[in-house]
Amino acid sequence: MRIEYELAAVVTEAIKAAQTAGDLPQFDIPEVTIERTRDLAHGDYAAPIAMKLARLARMAPVKIAQAIADQAALPDFLSAVEVAPPGFLNFRLATDWLQQQVDVIVEEGMGYGRSTLFAGKKAQIECVSANPTGPIHIGRTRGGVMGDTLKRAMKAVGYDMTLEYYYNDAGRQITKLGETTKIRYQQLLGQDVKLGDEHYQGAYITDIARELVDKFGDSKLNEPVEFFGDYAKNIISQSQKDSLKRINIVFDVYYNERSLYESGRVWDALKTLEERGYVYEKEGAKWFKTTEFGDDKDRVLVKATGEPTYRMPDIAYHYHKAERGFDVVVDFFGPDHHATAPQVLMGVQALGYDPSFVKTVLHQIVNLTRGGKQVKMSTRAGTFVTLDELVDEVGADPIRYFMVSRSGNSEILFDLDLAVEQSDKNPVYYIQNAHVRCAGIFRKWAEAGYDPNADEGADLSLLTNEYVLNFLRKGLELTAVLEKIATTYEPHHLAFYAYELAAAFHPAYEAARVLHSDVPEPLRLARLRFYRAAKQLFARVLDLLGMSAPEVM
RNA sequence: GCCCCCGUAGCUCAGAGGAUAGAGCGUCGGCCUCCGAAGCCGGAAGCCCAGGUUCGAGUCCUGGCGGGGGCACCA
């Protein structure tokens, strides 16, 4: 967002100068905000500062704006500053500077749009965090794509990022997994045993059992449930990683809940909570006084059986996150965990930390539709849609795009038909096609035997087409978009930006041809340079989205 | 009953307190003799209701109405 920051500084200096000159009265200057204009008729950037100052200065906003404009020292990237009622300061980008951005984009390549706003800050994102008892399904996929996209954006604006997956491979669920696997194994060997309601119904466990039969025959019939649990867990855990890898999500850290017990952190956390007076015993259980933090009832930390609830390791885990020194920790929660998010923060606070470093991002469900009808899903019946099935059906790119194409607060309607449709109706293809069109130009250029580097040093001042300049303006917004995402933890802005960038590109492509016979040589080279920049920019943005940038489709 | 999310165009959604509320789909009309029409250009059409805060509210606050989700000593 460096242009906005520079502009804000220009305006602030101009206000000071106007005060010194006596054109404005003395007052403490508030923070100057700069925004993009919606309409080019208002220039490229606007500062609504004069309206804010009206009361302080006891002057009409238009007069204030004029006083500021008179004192503003225009930097080289601006050609004009204008005053518009009711008191906007409008700034216009210098065309020659805008044209030069073509070379800037080419030179900065995959680093284009980065900023140092959060340089030196450490952040962690936790998402997916499914236990290794079954395949990743689409709800977790949404959190994963949002988290991974956020990671890429935060990294681009200076954060040192850790993408983390929290899971539990011990306890009740794994026992059930072991039981299920053993029963399936026994069934395959002809024994008359049945699954209970509490067991996992999915066919993937039968596959694992079949693998056991193939490998070991009936020699494992006397192995305990733990053997089967361990075996299944390892296979499932690996296949979860493989599934996520298919949509370009790779975690830096897999954090095992069990380690919280082994390191003693769970008991440390409990002890600290007790010492700080947030725990009491009732009916044999240990309760956390969450009502002191606004909860409507207290919550159990340790059951009467002596076994901790999920809440206890969750709190201990965040205790450790705090100790690990992250400046920011982002947790993604699906709709089934919305209620637990505040309790974790209460735990952090009760442990003596300012919980504001933990940012909880909630997201709603994903509804799949096929042929205009909703695809019914049920975990119990084993008919839920898994990430793997989704990748098989529509491919990775549509999943990456659609899962991050809505605010987390909105439900997603994932249209399986649209996701694979190759037309302008499908935003995935619309965006990628921009890259493909650029690639086509360079392919044709090479086929015609021209010098592949002929555009180096081209005269960019020939790029006067309004659509071309508009594309460059849109390109300039990338940094602001990334900083906004890293500030609000809302990665969906990147999906919208990518679409807008493509929407700015296609008219330019129609209007500014390269290889057509009526394009004079110097202009042709300038345009070729432009498409080199455009191609680079789409590669950059698609990479930030974790999507591919195809040469052909 | 309590908590969370949502309510913006026929449909699906954007909208960091700022100017004439933006897209996509659908709809109506126009555009291919040369780089991907997998595209472009144009039209019609909208902030749930009532108060409040503010120079300024789709945005913030309060109260309604309507829809979705959650309220375990499961995770």
Coordinates of C-alpha atoms (C1' of nucleotides) in Angstrom, one line a residue, chain A residues 1 5 113-119 121-125 146-161 327-330 332 356-357 359 361 477-494 544, chain B residues 16:
Chain A
M1 CA 0.0 0.0 0.0
Y5 CA 1.2 5.7 2.6
G113 CA 2.9 -6.5 -4.6
R114 CA 4.8 -7.5 -1.5
S115 CA 5.2 -5.1 1.4
T116 CA 7.1 -4.8 4.6
L117 CA 4.1 -3.7 6.7
F118 CA 4.5 -6.6 9.0
A119 CA 8.2 -7.3 8.6
K121 CA 6.3 -10.3 12.9
K122 CA 5.8 -13.9 13.5
A123 CA 2.3 -15.4 12.9
Q124 CA 0.8 -18.8 13.0
I125 CA -2.3 -20.1 11.2
M146 CA -8.9 -20.1 3.6
G147 CA -6.0 -20.7 6.0
D148 CA -3.4 -21.5 3.3
T149 CA -4.5 -18.5 1.2
L150 CA -4.3 -16.2 4.2
K151 CA -0.8 -17.6 4.9
R152 CA 0.3 -16.7 1.4
A153 CA -1.0 -13.2 1.7
M154 CA 0.4 -12.6 5.2
K155 CA 3.8 -13.9 4.0
A156 CA 3.7 -11.4 1.1
V157 CA 3.3 -8.5 3.5
G158 CA 6.2 -9.4 5.8
Y159 CA 5.0 -12.0 8.3
D160 CA 7.1 -15.0 9.2
M161 CA 4.5 -17.7 8.8
D327 CA 2.6 -11.9 17.4
V328 CA -0.5 -13.2 15.8
V329 CA -2.3 -16.6 15.9
V330 CA -5.2 -17.3 13.6
F332 CA -10.0 -21.3 11.8
S356 CA -6.0 -10.3 21.5
F357 CA -3.1 -12.0 19.8
K359 CA -7.7 -14.2 16.0
V361 CA -11.9 -16.8 12.0
E477 CA -4.0 -2.4 -6.0
L478 CA -2.4 -5.8 -5.2
T479 CA -0.4 -4.6 -2.3
A480 CA -3.4 -2.9 -0.7
V481 CA -5.4 -6.0 -1.1
L482 CA -2.7 -8.2 0.5
E483 CA -2.4 -5.8 3.4
K484 CA -6.1 -5.7 3.9
I485 CA -6.3 -9.5 4.0
A486 CA -3.4 -9.6 6.5
T487 CA -5.2 -7.1 8.7
T488 CA -8.7 -8.4 8.5
Y489 CA -7.8 -12.2 8.1
E490 CA -10.3 -12.3 5.2
P491 CA -8.7 -14.1 2.3
H492 CA -11.7 -13.9 0.1
H493 CA -10.7 -10.4 -1.1
L494 CA -7.9 -12.1 -3.1
L544 CA -1.1 -16.4 -4.1
Chain B
rA16 C1' -11.6 -0.7 5.6

